[in-house]
Short mmCIF file of C-alpha atoms in Angstrom, two decimals:
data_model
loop_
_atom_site.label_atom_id
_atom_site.label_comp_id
_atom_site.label_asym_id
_atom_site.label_seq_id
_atom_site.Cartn_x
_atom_site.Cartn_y
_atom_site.Cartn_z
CA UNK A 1 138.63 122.58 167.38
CA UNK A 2 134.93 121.54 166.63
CA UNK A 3 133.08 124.16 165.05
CA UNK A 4 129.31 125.80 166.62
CA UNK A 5 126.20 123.94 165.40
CA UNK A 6 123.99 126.40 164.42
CA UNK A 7 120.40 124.89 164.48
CA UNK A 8 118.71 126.45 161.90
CA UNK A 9 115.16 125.78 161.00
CA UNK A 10 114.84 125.05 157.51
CA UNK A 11 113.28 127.38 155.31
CA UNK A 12 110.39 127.63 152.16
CA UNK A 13 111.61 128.30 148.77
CA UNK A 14 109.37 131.40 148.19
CA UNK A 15 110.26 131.27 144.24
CA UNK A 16 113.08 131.65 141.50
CA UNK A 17 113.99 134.64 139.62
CA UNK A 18 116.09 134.03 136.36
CA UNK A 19 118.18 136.49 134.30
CA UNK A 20 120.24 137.37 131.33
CA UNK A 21 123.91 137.06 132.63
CA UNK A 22 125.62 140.13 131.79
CA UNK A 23 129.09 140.81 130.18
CA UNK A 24 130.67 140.98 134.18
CA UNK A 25 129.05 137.69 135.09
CA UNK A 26 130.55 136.10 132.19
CA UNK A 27 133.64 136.92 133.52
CA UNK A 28 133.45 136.93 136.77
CA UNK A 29 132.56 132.85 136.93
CA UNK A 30 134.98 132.31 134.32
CA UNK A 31 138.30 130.10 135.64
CA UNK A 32 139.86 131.12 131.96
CA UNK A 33 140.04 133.06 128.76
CA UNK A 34 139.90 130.74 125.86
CA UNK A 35 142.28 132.74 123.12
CA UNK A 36 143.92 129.76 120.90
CA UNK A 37 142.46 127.46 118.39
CA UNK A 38 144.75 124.77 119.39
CA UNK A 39 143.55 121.95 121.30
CA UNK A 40 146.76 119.85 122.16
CA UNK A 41 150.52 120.50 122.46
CA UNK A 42 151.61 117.48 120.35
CA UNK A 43 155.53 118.68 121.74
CA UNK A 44 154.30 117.58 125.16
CA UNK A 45 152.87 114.41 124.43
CA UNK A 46 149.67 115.51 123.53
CA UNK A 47 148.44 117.20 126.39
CA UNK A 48 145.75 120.54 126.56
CA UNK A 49 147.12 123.60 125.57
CA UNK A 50 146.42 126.68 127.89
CA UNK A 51 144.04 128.61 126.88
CA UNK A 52 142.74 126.28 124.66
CA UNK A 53 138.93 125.07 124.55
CA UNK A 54 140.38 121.92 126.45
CA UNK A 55 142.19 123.74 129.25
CA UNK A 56 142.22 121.54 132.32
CA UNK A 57 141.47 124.55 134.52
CA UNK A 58 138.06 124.16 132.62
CA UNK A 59 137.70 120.35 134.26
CA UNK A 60 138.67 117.35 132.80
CA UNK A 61 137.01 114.04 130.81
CA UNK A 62 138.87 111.28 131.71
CA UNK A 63 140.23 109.05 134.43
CA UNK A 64 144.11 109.66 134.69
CA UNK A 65 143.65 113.58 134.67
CA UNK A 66 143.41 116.09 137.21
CA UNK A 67 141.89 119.10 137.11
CA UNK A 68 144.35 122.47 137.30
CA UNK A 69 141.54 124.94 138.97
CA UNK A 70 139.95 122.54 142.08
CA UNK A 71 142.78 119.44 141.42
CA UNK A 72 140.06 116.43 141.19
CA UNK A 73 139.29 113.90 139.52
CA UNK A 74 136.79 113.10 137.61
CA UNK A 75 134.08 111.71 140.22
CA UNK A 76 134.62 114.67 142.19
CA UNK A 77 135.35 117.67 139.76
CA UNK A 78 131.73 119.37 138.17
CA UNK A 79 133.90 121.42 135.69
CA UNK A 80 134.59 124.86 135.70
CA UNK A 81 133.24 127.62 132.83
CA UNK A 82 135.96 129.49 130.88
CA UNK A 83 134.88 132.64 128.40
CA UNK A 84 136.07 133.68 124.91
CA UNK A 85 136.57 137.35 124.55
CA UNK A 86 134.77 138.19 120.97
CA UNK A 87 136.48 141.04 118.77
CA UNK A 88 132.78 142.51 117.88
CA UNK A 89 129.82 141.98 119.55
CA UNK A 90 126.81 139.68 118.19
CA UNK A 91 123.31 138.72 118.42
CA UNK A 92 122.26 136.47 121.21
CA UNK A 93 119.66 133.99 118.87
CA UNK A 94 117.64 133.65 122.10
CA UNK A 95 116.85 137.02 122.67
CA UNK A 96 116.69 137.60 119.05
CA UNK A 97 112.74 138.71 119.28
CA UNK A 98 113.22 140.52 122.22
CA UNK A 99 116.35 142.94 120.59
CA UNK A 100 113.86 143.12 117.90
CA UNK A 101 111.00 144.58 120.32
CA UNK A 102 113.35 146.89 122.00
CA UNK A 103 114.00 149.07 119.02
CA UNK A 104 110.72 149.02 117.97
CA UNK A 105 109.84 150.62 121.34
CA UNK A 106 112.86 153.02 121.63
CA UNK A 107 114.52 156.27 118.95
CA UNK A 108 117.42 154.92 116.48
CA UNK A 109 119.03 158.13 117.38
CA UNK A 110 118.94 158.82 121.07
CA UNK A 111 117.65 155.66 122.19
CA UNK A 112 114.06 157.76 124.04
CA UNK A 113 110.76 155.76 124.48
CA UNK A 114 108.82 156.38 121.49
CA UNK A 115 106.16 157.82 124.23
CA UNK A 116 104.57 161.05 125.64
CA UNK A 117 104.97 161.45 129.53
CA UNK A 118 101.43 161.01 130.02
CA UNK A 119 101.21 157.29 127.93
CA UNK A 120 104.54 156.57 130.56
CA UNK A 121 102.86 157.25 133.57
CA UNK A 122 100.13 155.11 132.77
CA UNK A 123 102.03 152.28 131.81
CA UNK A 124 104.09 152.21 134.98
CA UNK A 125 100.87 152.55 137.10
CA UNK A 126 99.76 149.33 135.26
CA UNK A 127 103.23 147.01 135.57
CA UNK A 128 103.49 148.39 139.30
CA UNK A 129 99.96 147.56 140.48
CA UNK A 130 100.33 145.00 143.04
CA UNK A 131 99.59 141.59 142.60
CA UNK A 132 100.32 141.70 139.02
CA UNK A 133 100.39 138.15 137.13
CA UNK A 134 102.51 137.36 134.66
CA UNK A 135 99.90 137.17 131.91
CA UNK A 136 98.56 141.35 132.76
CA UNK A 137 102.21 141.88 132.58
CA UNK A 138 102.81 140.66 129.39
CA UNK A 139 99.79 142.30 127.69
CA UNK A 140 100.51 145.51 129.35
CA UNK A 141 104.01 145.60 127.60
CA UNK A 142 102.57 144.59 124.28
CA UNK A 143 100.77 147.40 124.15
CA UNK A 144 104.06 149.68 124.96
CA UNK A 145 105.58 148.18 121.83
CA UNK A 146 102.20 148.53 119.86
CA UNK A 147 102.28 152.40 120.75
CA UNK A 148 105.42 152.80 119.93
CA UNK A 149 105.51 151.68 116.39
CA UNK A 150 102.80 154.47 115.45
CA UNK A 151 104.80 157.17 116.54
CA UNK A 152 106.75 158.57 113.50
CA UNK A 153 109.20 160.86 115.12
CA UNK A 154 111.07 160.95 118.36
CA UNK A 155 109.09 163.40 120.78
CA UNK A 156 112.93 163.82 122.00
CA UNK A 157 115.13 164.60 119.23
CA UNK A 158 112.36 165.10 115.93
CA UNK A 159 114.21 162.05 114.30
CA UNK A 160 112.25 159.88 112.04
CA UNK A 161 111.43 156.46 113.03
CA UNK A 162 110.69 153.68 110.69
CA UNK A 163 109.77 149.98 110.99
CA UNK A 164 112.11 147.58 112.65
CA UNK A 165 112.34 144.11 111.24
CA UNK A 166 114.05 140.83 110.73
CA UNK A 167 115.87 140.78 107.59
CA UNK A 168 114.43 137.79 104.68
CA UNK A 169 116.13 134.56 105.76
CA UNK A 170 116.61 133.99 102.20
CA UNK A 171 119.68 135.24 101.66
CA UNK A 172 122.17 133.41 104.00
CA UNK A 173 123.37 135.30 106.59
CA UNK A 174 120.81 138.13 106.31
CA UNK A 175 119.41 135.44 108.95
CA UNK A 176 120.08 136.57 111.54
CA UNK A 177 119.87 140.47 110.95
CA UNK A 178 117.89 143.62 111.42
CA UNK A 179 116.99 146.40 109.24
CA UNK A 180 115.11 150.07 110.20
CA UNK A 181 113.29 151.05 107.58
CA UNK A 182 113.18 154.47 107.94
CA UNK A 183 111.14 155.90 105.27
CA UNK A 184 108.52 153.48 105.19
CA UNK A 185 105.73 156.20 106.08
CA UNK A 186 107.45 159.17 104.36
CA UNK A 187 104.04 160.20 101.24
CA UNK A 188 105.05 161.43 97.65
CA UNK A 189 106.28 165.41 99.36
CA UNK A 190 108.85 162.79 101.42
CA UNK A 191 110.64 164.65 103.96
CA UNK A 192 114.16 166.67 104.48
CA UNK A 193 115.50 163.39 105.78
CA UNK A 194 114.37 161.70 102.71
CA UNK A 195 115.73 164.22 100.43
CA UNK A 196 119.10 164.15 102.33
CA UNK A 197 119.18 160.46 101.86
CA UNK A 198 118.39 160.64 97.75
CA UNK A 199 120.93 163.43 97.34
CA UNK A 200 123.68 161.24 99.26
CA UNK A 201 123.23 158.54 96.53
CA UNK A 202 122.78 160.94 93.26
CA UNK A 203 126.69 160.85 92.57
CA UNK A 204 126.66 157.28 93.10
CA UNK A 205 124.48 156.68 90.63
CA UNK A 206 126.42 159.08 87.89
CA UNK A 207 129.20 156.47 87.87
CA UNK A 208 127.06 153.26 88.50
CA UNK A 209 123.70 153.77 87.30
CA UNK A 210 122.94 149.97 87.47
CA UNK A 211 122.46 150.37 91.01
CA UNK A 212 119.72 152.88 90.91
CA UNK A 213 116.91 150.16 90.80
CA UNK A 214 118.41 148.75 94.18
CA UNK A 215 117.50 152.14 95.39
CA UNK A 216 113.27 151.13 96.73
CA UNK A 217 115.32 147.93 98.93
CA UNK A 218 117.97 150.40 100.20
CA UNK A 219 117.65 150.06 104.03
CA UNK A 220 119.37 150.76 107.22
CA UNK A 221 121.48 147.77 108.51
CA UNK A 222 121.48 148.05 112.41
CA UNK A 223 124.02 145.75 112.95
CA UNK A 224 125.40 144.28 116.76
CA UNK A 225 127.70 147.30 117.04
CA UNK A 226 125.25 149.71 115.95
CA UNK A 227 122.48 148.14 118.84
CA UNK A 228 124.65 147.70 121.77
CA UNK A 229 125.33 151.25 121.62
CA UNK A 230 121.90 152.53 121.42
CA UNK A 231 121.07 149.90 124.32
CA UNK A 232 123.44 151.62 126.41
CA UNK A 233 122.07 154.56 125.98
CA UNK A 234 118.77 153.87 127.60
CA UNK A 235 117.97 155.63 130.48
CA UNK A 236 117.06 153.42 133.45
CA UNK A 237 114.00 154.56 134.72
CA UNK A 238 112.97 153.50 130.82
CA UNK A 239 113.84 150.03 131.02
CA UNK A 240 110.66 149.14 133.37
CA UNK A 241 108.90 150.17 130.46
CA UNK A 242 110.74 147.42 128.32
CA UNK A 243 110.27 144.79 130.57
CA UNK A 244 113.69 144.71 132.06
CA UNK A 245 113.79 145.58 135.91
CA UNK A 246 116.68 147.66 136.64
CA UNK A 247 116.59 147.37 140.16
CA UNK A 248 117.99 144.04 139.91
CA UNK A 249 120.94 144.28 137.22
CA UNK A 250 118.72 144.05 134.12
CA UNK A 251 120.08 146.37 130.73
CA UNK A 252 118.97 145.26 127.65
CA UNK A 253 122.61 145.45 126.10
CA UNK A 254 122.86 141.94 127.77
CA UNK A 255 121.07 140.51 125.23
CA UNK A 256 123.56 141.06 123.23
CA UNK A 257 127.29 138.86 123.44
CA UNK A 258 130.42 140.56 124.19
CA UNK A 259 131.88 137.66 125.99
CA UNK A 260 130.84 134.19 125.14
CA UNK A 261 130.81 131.55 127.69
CA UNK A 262 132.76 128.13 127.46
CA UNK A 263 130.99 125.31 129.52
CA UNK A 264 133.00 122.95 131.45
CA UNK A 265 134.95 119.83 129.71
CA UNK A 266 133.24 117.01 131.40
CA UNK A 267 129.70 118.06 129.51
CA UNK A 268 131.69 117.83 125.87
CA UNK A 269 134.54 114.82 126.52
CA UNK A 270 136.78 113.99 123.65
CA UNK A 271 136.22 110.24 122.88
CA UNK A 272 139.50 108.70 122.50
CA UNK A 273 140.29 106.41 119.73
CA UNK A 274 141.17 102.93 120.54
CA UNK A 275 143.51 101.85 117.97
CA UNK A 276 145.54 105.64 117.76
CA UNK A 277 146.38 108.36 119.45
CA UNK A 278 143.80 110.40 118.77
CA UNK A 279 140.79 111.52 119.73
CA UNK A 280 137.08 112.80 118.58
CA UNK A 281 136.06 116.38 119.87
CA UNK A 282 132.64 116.93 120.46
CA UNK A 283 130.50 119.55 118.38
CA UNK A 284 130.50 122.30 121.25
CA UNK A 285 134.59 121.73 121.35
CA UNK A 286 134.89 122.14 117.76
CA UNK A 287 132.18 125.02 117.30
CA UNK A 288 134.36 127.11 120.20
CA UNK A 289 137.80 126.99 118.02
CA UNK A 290 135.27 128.42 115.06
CA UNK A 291 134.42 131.31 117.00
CA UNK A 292 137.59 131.62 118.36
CA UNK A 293 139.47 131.40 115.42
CA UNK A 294 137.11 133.71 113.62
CA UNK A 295 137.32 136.18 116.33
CA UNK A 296 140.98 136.50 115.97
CA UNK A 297 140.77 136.85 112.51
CA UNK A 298 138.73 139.61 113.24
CA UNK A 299 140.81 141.32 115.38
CA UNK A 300 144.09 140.49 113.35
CA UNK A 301 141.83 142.04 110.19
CA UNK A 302 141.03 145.47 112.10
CA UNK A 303 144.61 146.38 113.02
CA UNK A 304 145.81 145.43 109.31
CA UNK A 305 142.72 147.38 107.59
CA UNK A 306 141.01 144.88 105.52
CA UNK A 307 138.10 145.96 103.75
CA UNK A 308 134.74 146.59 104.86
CA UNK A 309 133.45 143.62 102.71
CA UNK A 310 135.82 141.53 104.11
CA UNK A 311 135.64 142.56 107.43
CA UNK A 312 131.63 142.11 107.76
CA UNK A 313 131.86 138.75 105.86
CA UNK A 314 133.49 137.41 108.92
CA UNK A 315 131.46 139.24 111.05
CA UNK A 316 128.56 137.10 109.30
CA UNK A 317 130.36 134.17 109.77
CA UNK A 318 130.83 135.36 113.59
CA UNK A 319 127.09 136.17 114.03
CA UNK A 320 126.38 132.23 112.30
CA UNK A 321 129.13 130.63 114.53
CA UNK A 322 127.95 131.76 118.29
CA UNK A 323 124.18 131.00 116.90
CA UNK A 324 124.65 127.30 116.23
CA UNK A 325 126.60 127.17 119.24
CA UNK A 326 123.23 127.84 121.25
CA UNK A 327 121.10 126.88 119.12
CA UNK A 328 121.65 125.09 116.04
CA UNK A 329 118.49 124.99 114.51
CA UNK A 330 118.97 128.65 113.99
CA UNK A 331 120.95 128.52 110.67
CA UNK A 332 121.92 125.40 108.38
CA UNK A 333 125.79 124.76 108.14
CA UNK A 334 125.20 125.69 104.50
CA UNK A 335 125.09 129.64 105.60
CA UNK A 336 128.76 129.38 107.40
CA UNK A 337 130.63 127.19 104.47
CA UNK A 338 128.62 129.21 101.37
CA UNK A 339 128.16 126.04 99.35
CA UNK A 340 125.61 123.39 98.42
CA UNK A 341 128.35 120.63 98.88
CA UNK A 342 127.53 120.84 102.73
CA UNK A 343 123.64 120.62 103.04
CA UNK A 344 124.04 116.90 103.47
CA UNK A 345 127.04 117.91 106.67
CA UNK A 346 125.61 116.31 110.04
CA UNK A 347 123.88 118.86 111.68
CA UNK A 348 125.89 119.47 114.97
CA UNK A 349 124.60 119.59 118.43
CA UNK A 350 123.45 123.02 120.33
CA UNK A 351 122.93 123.84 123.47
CA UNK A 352 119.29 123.67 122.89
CA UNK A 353 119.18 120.63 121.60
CA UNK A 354 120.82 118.95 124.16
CA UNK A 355 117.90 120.42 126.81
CA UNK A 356 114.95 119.74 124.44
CA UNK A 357 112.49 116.94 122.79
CA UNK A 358 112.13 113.52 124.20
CA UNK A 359 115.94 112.71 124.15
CA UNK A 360 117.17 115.94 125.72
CA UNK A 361 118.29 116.15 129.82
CA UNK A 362 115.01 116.84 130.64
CA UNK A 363 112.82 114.53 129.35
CA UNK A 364 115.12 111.92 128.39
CA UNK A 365 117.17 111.76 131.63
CA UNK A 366 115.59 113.66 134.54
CA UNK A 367 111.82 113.52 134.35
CA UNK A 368 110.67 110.00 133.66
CA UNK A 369 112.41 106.29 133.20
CA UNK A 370 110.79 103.16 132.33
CA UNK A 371 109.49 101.01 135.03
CA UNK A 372 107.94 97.71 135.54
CA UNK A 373 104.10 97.00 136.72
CA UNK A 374 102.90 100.01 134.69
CA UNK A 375 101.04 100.75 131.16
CA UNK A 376 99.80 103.02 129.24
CA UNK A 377 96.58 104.00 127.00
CA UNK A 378 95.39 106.67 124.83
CA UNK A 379 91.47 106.02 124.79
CA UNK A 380 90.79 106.16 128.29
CA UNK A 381 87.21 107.28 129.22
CA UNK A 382 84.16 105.18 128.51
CA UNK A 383 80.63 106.01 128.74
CA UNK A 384 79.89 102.93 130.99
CA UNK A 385 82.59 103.68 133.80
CA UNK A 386 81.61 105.77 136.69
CA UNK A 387 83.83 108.77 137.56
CA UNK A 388 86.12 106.80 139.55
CA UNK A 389 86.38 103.66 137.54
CA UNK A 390 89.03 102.94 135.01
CA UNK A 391 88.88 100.22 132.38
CA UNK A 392 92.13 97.75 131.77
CA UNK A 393 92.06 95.09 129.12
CA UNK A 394 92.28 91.12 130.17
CA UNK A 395 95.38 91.33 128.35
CA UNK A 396 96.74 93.82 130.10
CA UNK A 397 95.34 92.93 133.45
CA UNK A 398 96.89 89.32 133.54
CA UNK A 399 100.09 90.79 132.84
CA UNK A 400 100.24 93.74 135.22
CA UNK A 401 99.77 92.27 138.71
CA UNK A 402 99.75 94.02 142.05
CA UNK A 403 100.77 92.57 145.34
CA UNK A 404 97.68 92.26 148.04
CA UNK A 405 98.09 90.78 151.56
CA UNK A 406 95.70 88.48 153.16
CA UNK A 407 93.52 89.91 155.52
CA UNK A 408 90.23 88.70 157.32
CA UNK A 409 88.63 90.80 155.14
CA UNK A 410 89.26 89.83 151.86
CA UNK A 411 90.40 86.30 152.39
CA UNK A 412 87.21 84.90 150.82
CA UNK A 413 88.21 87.21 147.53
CA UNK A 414 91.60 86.06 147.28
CA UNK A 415 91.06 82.42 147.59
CA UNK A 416 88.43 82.67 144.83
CA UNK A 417 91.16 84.05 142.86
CA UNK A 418 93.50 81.56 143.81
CA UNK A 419 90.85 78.81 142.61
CA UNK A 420 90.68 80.60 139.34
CA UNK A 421 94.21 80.21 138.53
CA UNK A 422 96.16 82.68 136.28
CA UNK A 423 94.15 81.65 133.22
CA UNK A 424 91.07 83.12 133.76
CA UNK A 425 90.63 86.59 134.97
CA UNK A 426 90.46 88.01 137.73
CA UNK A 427 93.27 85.51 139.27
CA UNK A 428 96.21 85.30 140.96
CA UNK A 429 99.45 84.98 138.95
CA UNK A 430 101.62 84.07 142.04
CA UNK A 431 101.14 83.41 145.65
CA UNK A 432 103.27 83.94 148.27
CA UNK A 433 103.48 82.81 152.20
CA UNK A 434 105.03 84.23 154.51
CA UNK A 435 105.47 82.34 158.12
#
């Protein structure tokens, strides 16, 4: 039976909203879970092992396959996204600056606005005028943040509040890290928290007094963990405040991974080797068995009880892992190995730098290709052109031609050209009748 035609008239795009996809979104578009570091079952005959980050329910990258999840081919299967499940949370490196600005706006206790009611209600009068453009917006929430940090002590709970920052990148994986700095603005009297901190480390120092000169650097390491759960303490009438609009989905603990997506096979094939059988896996392939693997070591770590040090050392490594796998750029593969013998390694490919510069998808294969009957300058204006003149070189102009038909109106033009010939400009480089 033929189905209604519903004539429909077509409709304006009135704009695009995008988003931070949250933990449930991650999951809920996943096809499945990637759990094993193992890429082929060689017992098989090399074929993907479930679950693996070559899973054919993730799509496939070659001819003679078919995909498990939508059974195509390769012509007519897009790939599907798997997820990894992580044992602890990390950093996302893109929304790095904006975890940062979060706690600088909200208590390292109970997670309040670092404001008075009446500097609230002014704020939201400001975001929710109408008409607001993006550049108002964006200065209106700067100056949140900028009253925020000069507020000492949460109006909510009376704890003390310090200054939030990114840790020195000069010490490997301190990278990527954040430190609160609580008694930055305590005087010479210091404070009951203070003194409560100094006592803590007094015993400590009566068995190791080495460490006592450590004691002016000793801050407060707000690590993933530590974060997420203050994020999800935020109220949500607060979050408007932080530039996250709640109405829609938006919490800022999604800036924050808990499951990592895996993108489709057919955007990271394995190259197959001609004269073996093997094959080469691409960087994002090989950078998801990291994270994998470490995540499982993780996990395997917590229910033996390794040590702390041992424990946040692959945390570390965790935190490094899923940031070059966005963004590589972000830390040097001489932070994840620990050694000098790698700063020569081949820096792998990200995420981002697939998308950007001149050879990314962008620029280098949507926006622009190279055509013929065109050129280029840099010094374009002259002094002696009117507004609506441009200048072209003879060289350039007896190159670059462009087709003109014959009309009772310019015939007397074009046969001059034609008399000229193509060595002397303006001519005609090629004539062509048509009957």
């Amino acid at each position: 039976m033929k189905e209604t035609v519903v004539d429909i008239p077509p409709k304006c795009i009135s704009g695009l909203e995008f988003g931070a996809l949250s933990a449930a979104d991650i999951v809920a578009q996943s096809e499945v879970e990637v759990s094993t570091r193992n890429l082929f079952d060689l017992e098989k005959g090399r074929v993907p092992v479930k679950n693996g980050a070559l899973d054919t329910r993730m799509g496939i990258s070659s001819n003679s396959s078919e995909c498990a999840t939508c059974h195509g081919n390769l012509a007519s299967c897009h790939g599907h996204f798997g997820h990894i499940k992580l044992a602890l949370p990390v950093f996302h490196v893109g929304y790095f600056k904006a975890i940062i600005q979060v706690l600088q706006t909200i208590c390292k206790s109970c997670s309040s606005l670092l404001l008075d009611e009446t500097a609230q209600r002014q704020f939201l009068v400001e975001l929710r005028r109408p008409g607001l453009d993006n550049l108002r917006r964006m200065k209106t929430l700067k100056k949140v943040v900028d009253r925020a940090k000069k507020q000492r002590r949460c109006l909510h709970c009376g704890s003390l509040n310090g200054v939030i920052k990114k840790a020195a990148a000069g010490s490997g994986p301190a990278a990527l890290k954040i430190i609160h700095d609580t008694f930055r603005w305590i005087g010479k009297k210091g404070a009951d928290e203070k003194l409560e901190w100094d006592e803590d480390f007094h015993k400590l120092f009566e068995t190791n007094p080495d460490l006592e000169k450590f004691m002016k650097r000793c801050y407060d390491d707000l690590n993933p963990l530590k974060v997420l759960n203050l994020f999800k303490q935020i109220k949500p009438e607060d979050c408007e405040l932080l530039g996250i609009d709640p109405s829609k989905g938006g919490r800022p603990e999604m800036y924050i991974w808990r499951y990592l997506p895996a993108p489709p096979v057919c955007i990271r094939p394995s190259v197959v080797m001609s004269d073996s059988n093997t094959s080469n896996e691409d960087d994002l392939t090989v950078k998801l068995t990291e994270i994998v693997w470490t995540s499982s070591m993780i996990r395997a770590g917590i229910e033996k009880g390794i040590t702390i040090n041992s424990l946040m050392e692959q945390w570390d490594y965790l935190q490094l892992a899923v940031a070059m796998y966005i963004n590589s750029d972000s830390a040097s593969p001489s932070m994840l190995s620990g050694g000098g013998a790698s700063k020569s390694a081949k820096p792998i490919r990200g995420f981002c730098q697939r998308l950007k510069g001149k050879q990314g998808r962008f620029r280098g294969n949507l926006s622009g290709k190279r055509v013929d009957f065109s050129g280029r300058t840099v010094i374009s204006p002259d002094p002696n052109l009117s507004i609506d003149e441009v200048a072209v070189p003879d060289r350039v102009a007896k190159v670059l031609t462009y087709p003109e038909k014959v009309t009772r109106y310019n015939k007397q033009k074009l046969q001059k050209l034609i008399i000229n010939g193509p060595d002397v400009h303006p001519e005609t480089s090629s004539t062509v009748i048509h009957w």
